[in-house]
Structures are given as structure tokens and as C-alpha cells.
Amino acid sequence: MKFLQTIGTAVLALSSLVGAASFSNPLKNPNGSDPHIAYSGGYYYMMTTTWTNLSITRARTLGGLKNGETKIVWTDSNPNRCCNMWAPELHWVDNSWYIYYTAGRNGANNLDLQRNHVLKGGSDPFGSYTYHAQLSNVWGIDGTIARFANWGNYFVWSCMSGNLQSLCIAPLTAPGRIGNTRVLSTPTNSWERNGSPVMEGPAAMYHGGKTYLAYSASFCWTPNYSLGLLTWNGSGDPALSNSWSKSGPVFTSANSNYGPGHNGFFQSPDGTEIWNVYHATQIRTGACDGNRYVMAQKVNWNSNGTPNFGTPVRLGATLAGPSGE
Ligand SMILES: *[C@@H]1O[C@H](CO)[C@@H](O)[C@H](O)[C@H]1NC(C)=O
Ligand SMILES: *[C@@H]1O[C@H](CO)[C@@H](O)[C@H](O)[C@H]1NC(C)=O
Ligand SMILES: *[C@@H]1O[C@H](CO)[C@@H](O)[C@H](O)[C@H]1NC(C)=O
Ligand SMILES: *[C@@H]1O[C@H](CO)[C@@H](O)[C@H](O)[C@H]1NC(C)=O
């Protein structure tokens, strides 16, 4: 009887835990730079920048990522892409998983050699990956995929336009190949030029028939690193800057989280919510290194249909988990 009571209490405790589906941030600290999460087949898959290799952490709940199963999926001895691995993202393209990431040569003084690369996986995001392709042969970082109704898939990344770190776009003609490159947007607003002019870390979001690109603005070694937003007009060529309007900053330092940015978006398990995963630091002057941690919170929507990112929540605050956990 005592034994059964104990089991009953344990089951009750477990089910209230599962039913509550609450969690708190951060999901990873330190080494939570440039986070990306994909939800698929009952698991969240999280990747962050760890510089030396690419690893994936998976869990069945968002909070579970704190102690999730972690697997190193890529190390590389090719000197042209061995090192300074940044900003890995998992994407499902043409019936396979691919990891788009940035890499270059060894040493912090070689960052001018950073390029976008892609690995090919299979049907299981937690499976194995082989080297697939380098996307272009000039400086380029933070590549991601954006999908446009009637236009197809595009590759969007951070590139140099003159001396301005900007966003570039090109049709993705195959998972490892891009067409004609165009500059999509340059950092012309004062809030994009704190420390130095920067646009980087693009991330596509789709809601209410609209296609958005969030991106990170200003230099990461400032507290003014923040998110800006590009909104597609829905019909013009996505590779032309005239087809887009810019607004921002839409997400800035708050509650002792500084320089929130380099975000990604993922869906709740039931597909009803869009979540923003981003990094921030407790260092008041900003940080570009492993002192950044992973945060996740739900995107809300204004009555006119535009996204409301809110403000970075205080570390440790209890939040309701994604719908359908
Ligand atoms: C974070 O990453 C840096 C650079 O790879 C490494 O030196 C450091 O040990 C890592 N910190 C932790 C706590 O893993
Ligand atoms: C992968 O990178 C991490 C973080 O820098 C490091 O601790 C670990 O030793 C690396 N493992 C391999 C197999 O490269
Ligand atoms: C930069 O961020 C700091 C800290 O949040 C803030 O006090 C300052 O006003 C910001 N500067 C600009 C130019 O936005
Ligand atoms: C969208 O942008 C293109 C320019 O690329 C323009 O020709 C078109 O009229 C715009 N459409 C709408 C609905 O604003």
C-alpha cells in the first residue's frame, strides 16, 4: 500500500510537470552564441556556435535542452574550413536535412577568410552528415534559407557591400549552389551603426500570409546589438531591395540581458506558435564571444498583424512552454 501510494505520488508529480510544460531561460550558458532551433518529429534540435566543431543537442521539451542529448556531428581538418565554425542552422531542403554554417582558417586574425558552407544529412536530423559544398568564394557569414511563395528558396547571408557589413540574397538553385548575388539591404539607420555598421544573422519568419526577415543590427561588442525587421511586399522579386520595407529596432537590451540578437525562429510542437531563439549577455558593454547564452520566448502579434517580439525576459523567469508539448 505504502509502495502504491509512493508510485501514485510520483506519477502525479510527473504528470503535473508534463502538463505545466514550463521552463526558464537560459537554455545554454555559456557558449550559447548564434542559436538555432528546429522542431521535428517530437524533438527540438538546437545548435550554437562553439568555434571548434558542430554539435546538435536534442530534447523532447524546450526546457529539456538544458540537459539534452548532445552529439558532435562535424569536425574538419581541411585548413580552409577547419576553424572558426559559426552560426550552424539545420534546414530541410529537397527531402534531406542540411546544416548551413560559417567556417574559415585557424586563428582569430584570419576572419576575413570566413565562408558559408553546407553539410548534407539524411531523413534524421540526428543522423550523420557529409561535407556538401561551399556557397561562395568571397567573405560571407550567417547563411540561412528563406522561402517565397511563387519564387522558391533563397539563400540570405551577411556580406560586405563596400565597407558596410550588409545582407545579401541569391536564389538557392540547389541545396549547395546559389544563383546571382544581390545586396538586399545595407545598414543606413543610426540603430544599425552603433560600434560599426552591421547587418547579420538573418532569419526568415512566415505568419498571416507575410514573409519577414529578422536580422541583427550594430556591432556585437556593444549593448546596442539588436534585432531589425525586413518585411517582403509579397509580390516583388525577393532579391530586389525595393520589394522590402525595413523597421526597427524591434528587440533590444532589457532586464539585464544585453545585446539580444542573432536569432532564429521555430514552431511550437502543435504548429500554432512561432518562437524566437536568440543570444544575449550579462556583460553591460556587449559580447561577441562564448559569454553569450541561449534564450527562447514566444513571438506575439499586434492587432494590425505585425510581430511583437516583446523584451528579453529576466533570466530564471518561469515561462509557459511551447503549445503542444
Ligand atoms: C566555450 O567555448 C570556448 C571556445 O571554444 C572554450 O574555450 C570554453 O572552454 C567553452 N566554455 C565552456 C564552459 O564550455
Ligand atoms: C568540440 O568542441 C568543444 C567546444 O570547443 C570541445 O570541448 C570538444 O573537445 C570538441 N570535440 C571534438 C571532437 O572536436
Ligand atoms: C546603447 O545601449 C545602451 C544600453 O542599453 C543605451 O543606454 C544607449 O542609449 C544605447 N545607445 C544608442 C545610441 O542607442
Ligand atoms: C513590390 O515591390 C516591387 C519592386 O520590387 C514593386 O514593383 C511592386 O509594385 C511592389 N508590390 C506591392 C504590392 O507593393
PDB file of C-alpha atoms in Angstrom, residues 114-222:
ATOM      1  CA  GLN A 114      35.133  33.143 -43.390  1.00  0.00           C
ATOM      2  CA  ARG A 115      32.824  31.493 -45.956  1.00  0.00           C
ATOM      3  CA  ASN A 116      29.364  29.887 -45.988  1.00  0.00           C
ATOM      4  CA  HIS A 117      29.394  26.075 -46.199  1.00  0.00           C
ATOM      5  CA  VAL A 118      26.797  23.308 -46.132  1.00  0.00           C
ATOM      6  CA  LEU A 119      26.750  19.694 -44.894  1.00  0.00           C
ATOM      7  CA  LYS A 120      24.310  17.087 -46.200  1.00  0.00           C
ATOM      8  CA  GLY A 121      22.435  14.754 -43.876  1.00  0.00           C
ATOM      9  CA  GLY A 122      19.533  12.391 -44.489  1.00  0.00           C
ATOM     10  CA  SER A 123      15.998  11.960 -43.191  1.00  0.00           C
ATOM     11  CA  ASP A 124      17.030  12.015 -39.487  1.00  0.00           C
ATOM     12  CA  PRO A 125      18.310  15.374 -38.188  1.00  0.00           C
ATOM     13  CA  PHE A 126      20.281  13.446 -35.532  1.00  0.00           C
ATOM     14  CA  GLY A 127      21.937  11.265 -38.175  1.00  0.00           C
ATOM     15  CA  SER A 128      25.346  11.676 -39.806  1.00  0.00           C
ATOM     16  CA  TYR A 129      26.485  14.435 -42.166  1.00  0.00           C
ATOM     17  CA  THR A 130      28.961  14.678 -45.028  1.00  0.00           C
ATOM     18  CA  TYR A 131      30.581  17.783 -46.488  1.00  0.00           C
ATOM     19  CA  HIS A 132      28.456  19.085 -49.361  1.00  0.00           C
ATOM     20  CA  ALA A 133      29.570  22.490 -50.678  1.00  0.00           C
ATOM     21  CA  GLN A 134      30.951  25.978 -50.185  1.00  0.00           C
ATOM     22  CA  LEU A 135      28.323  28.551 -51.165  1.00  0.00           C
ATOM     23  CA  SER A 136      30.577  31.310 -52.497  1.00  0.00           C
ATOM     24  CA  ASN A 137      34.212  32.361 -52.590  1.00  0.00           C
ATOM     25  CA  VAL A 138      34.102  35.827 -51.034  1.00  0.00           C
ATOM     26  CA  TRP A 139      33.650  36.810 -47.397  1.00  0.00           C
ATOM     27  CA  GLY A 140      30.220  35.679 -46.229  1.00  0.00           C
ATOM     28  CA  ILE A 141      28.758  34.525 -42.895  1.00  0.00           C
ATOM     29  CA  ASP A 142      25.495  33.550 -41.174  1.00  0.00           C
ATOM     30  CA  GLY A 143      23.771  31.917 -44.167  1.00  0.00           C
ATOM     31  CA  THR A 144      20.122  30.945 -43.878  1.00  0.00           C
ATOM     32  CA  ILE A 145      17.230  29.856 -46.099  1.00  0.00           C
ATOM     33  CA  ALA A 146      14.130  31.907 -46.888  1.00  0.00           C
ATOM     34  CA  ARG A 147      11.181  30.520 -48.872  1.00  0.00           C
ATOM     35  CA  PHE A 148       8.965  32.724 -51.048  1.00  0.00           C
ATOM     36  CA  ALA A 149       5.593  31.807 -52.499  1.00  0.00           C
ATOM     37  CA  ASN A 150       5.866  31.711 -56.322  1.00  0.00           C
ATOM     38  CA  TRP A 151       9.616  32.386 -56.191  1.00  0.00           C
ATOM     39  CA  GLY A 152      11.162  29.417 -54.373  1.00  0.00           C
ATOM     40  CA  ASN A 153      14.088  29.113 -51.978  1.00  0.00           C
ATOM     41  CA  TYR A 154      16.678  31.835 -51.485  1.00  0.00           C
ATOM     42  CA  PHE A 155      19.944  31.948 -49.556  1.00  0.00           C
ATOM     43  CA  VAL A 156      20.362  35.040 -47.356  1.00  0.00           C
ATOM     44  CA  TRP A 157      23.588  35.902 -45.520  1.00  0.00           C
ATOM     45  CA  SER A 158      25.804  38.688 -44.226  1.00  0.00           C
ATOM     46  CA  CYS A 159      28.194  40.060 -46.860  1.00  0.00           C
ATOM     47  CA  MET A 160      30.360  43.103 -47.473  1.00  0.00           C
ATOM     48  CA  SER A 161      28.954  45.860 -49.672  1.00  0.00           C
ATOM     49  CA  GLY A 162      31.866  48.292 -49.981  1.00  0.00           C
ATOM     50  CA  ASN A 163      32.916  48.717 -46.352  1.00  0.00           C
ATOM     51  CA  LEU A 164      29.412  48.051 -44.965  1.00  0.00           C
ATOM     52  CA  GLN A 165      28.542  44.670 -43.448  1.00  0.00           C
ATOM     53  CA  SER A 166      25.177  44.140 -45.153  1.00  0.00           C
ATOM     54  CA  LEU A 167      22.674  41.432 -46.128  1.00  0.00           C
ATOM     55  CA  CYS A 168      22.993  39.631 -49.467  1.00  0.00           C
ATOM     56  CA  ILE A 169      20.483  37.338 -51.184  1.00  0.00           C
ATOM     57  CA  ALA A 170      20.614  34.827 -54.060  1.00  0.00           C
ATOM     58  CA  PRO A 171      18.298  32.128 -55.413  1.00  0.00           C
ATOM     59  CA  LEU A 172      19.216  28.722 -53.961  1.00  0.00           C
ATOM     60  CA  THR A 173      19.339  26.774 -57.235  1.00  0.00           C
ATOM     61  CA  ALA A 174      20.329  23.539 -55.413  1.00  0.00           C
ATOM     62  CA  PRO A 175      20.983  22.873 -51.688  1.00  0.00           C
ATOM     63  CA  GLY A 176      24.682  23.682 -52.232  1.00  0.00           C
ATOM     64  CA  ARG A 177      24.520  26.196 -55.078  1.00  0.00           C
ATOM     65  CA  ILE A 178      23.384  29.813 -55.436  1.00  0.00           C
ATOM     66  CA  GLY A 179      22.487  31.968 -58.432  1.00  0.00           C
ATOM     67  CA  ASN A 180      23.110  35.661 -58.987  1.00  0.00           C
ATOM     68  CA  THR A 181      24.007  37.512 -55.750  1.00  0.00           C
ATOM     69  CA  ARG A 182      22.468  40.875 -54.902  1.00  0.00           C
ATOM     70  CA  VAL A 183      22.839  43.203 -51.933  1.00  0.00           C
ATOM     71  CA  LEU A 184      19.444  43.155 -50.212  1.00  0.00           C
ATOM     72  CA  SER A 185      19.936  45.819 -47.544  1.00  0.00           C
ATOM     73  CA  THR A 186      22.698  47.997 -46.081  1.00  0.00           C
ATOM     74  CA  PRO A 187      22.967  49.415 -42.524  1.00  0.00           C
ATOM     75  CA  THR A 188      21.901  53.020 -43.093  1.00  0.00           C
ATOM     76  CA  ASN A 189      19.959  53.727 -39.856  1.00  0.00           C
ATOM     77  CA  SER A 190      21.729  55.010 -36.732  1.00  0.00           C
ATOM     78  CA  TRP A 191      20.490  51.984 -34.718  1.00  0.00           C
ATOM     79  CA  GLU A 192      22.295  49.729 -37.223  1.00  0.00           C
ATOM     80  CA  ARG A 193      25.586  51.588 -36.818  1.00  0.00           C
ATOM     81  CA  ASN A 194      26.448  51.509 -33.087  1.00  0.00           C
ATOM     82  CA  GLY A 195      30.111  50.452 -32.802  1.00  0.00           C
ATOM     83  CA  SER A 196      30.219  49.833 -36.555  1.00  0.00           C
ATOM     84  CA  PRO A 197      27.626  49.453 -39.348  1.00  0.00           C
ATOM     85  CA  VAL A 198      26.407  45.835 -39.291  1.00  0.00           C
ATOM     86  CA  MET A 199      23.557  43.704 -40.594  1.00  0.00           C
ATOM     87  CA  GLU A 200      23.987  39.956 -39.892  1.00  0.00           C
ATOM     88  CA  GLY A 201      22.282  36.784 -38.642  1.00  0.00           C
ATOM     89  CA  PRO A 202      19.217  36.844 -40.946  1.00  0.00           C
ATOM     90  CA  ALA A 203      16.281  34.585 -40.006  1.00  0.00           C
ATOM     91  CA  ALA A 204      13.062  34.089 -42.013  1.00  0.00           C
ATOM     92  CA  MET A 205       9.605  34.043 -40.416  1.00  0.00           C
ATOM     93  CA  TYR A 206       6.222  33.368 -42.021  1.00  0.00           C
ATOM     94  CA  HIS A 207       2.915  34.457 -40.491  1.00  0.00           C
ATOM     95  CA  GLY A 208      -0.523  35.579 -41.667  1.00  0.00           C
ATOM     96  CA  GLY A 209       0.497  35.406 -45.315  1.00  0.00           C
ATOM     97  CA  LYS A 210       3.533  37.640 -44.702  1.00  0.00           C
ATOM     98  CA  THR A 211       7.240  36.807 -45.060  1.00  0.00           C
ATOM     99  CA  TYR A 212       9.712  38.522 -42.762  1.00  0.00           C
ATOM    100  CA  LEU A 213      13.477  38.540 -42.350  1.00  0.00           C
ATOM    101  CA  ALA A 214      14.701  39.426 -38.886  1.00  0.00           C
ATOM    102  CA  TYR A 215      18.393  40.312 -38.641  1.00  0.00           C
ATOM    103  CA  SER A 216      20.903  41.617 -36.119  1.00  0.00           C
ATOM    104  CA  ALA A 217      22.000  45.250 -36.272  1.00  0.00           C
ATOM    105  CA  SER A 218      25.106  47.085 -34.909  1.00  0.00           C
ATOM    106  CA  PHE A 219      28.392  45.680 -33.593  1.00  0.00           C
ATOM    107  CA  CYS A 220      28.156  42.736 -31.180  1.00  0.00           C
ATOM    108  CA  TRP A 221      30.685  44.275 -28.739  1.00  0.00           C
ATOM    109  CA  THR A 222      28.043  46.914 -27.842  1.00  0.00           C
TER     110      THR A 222
END
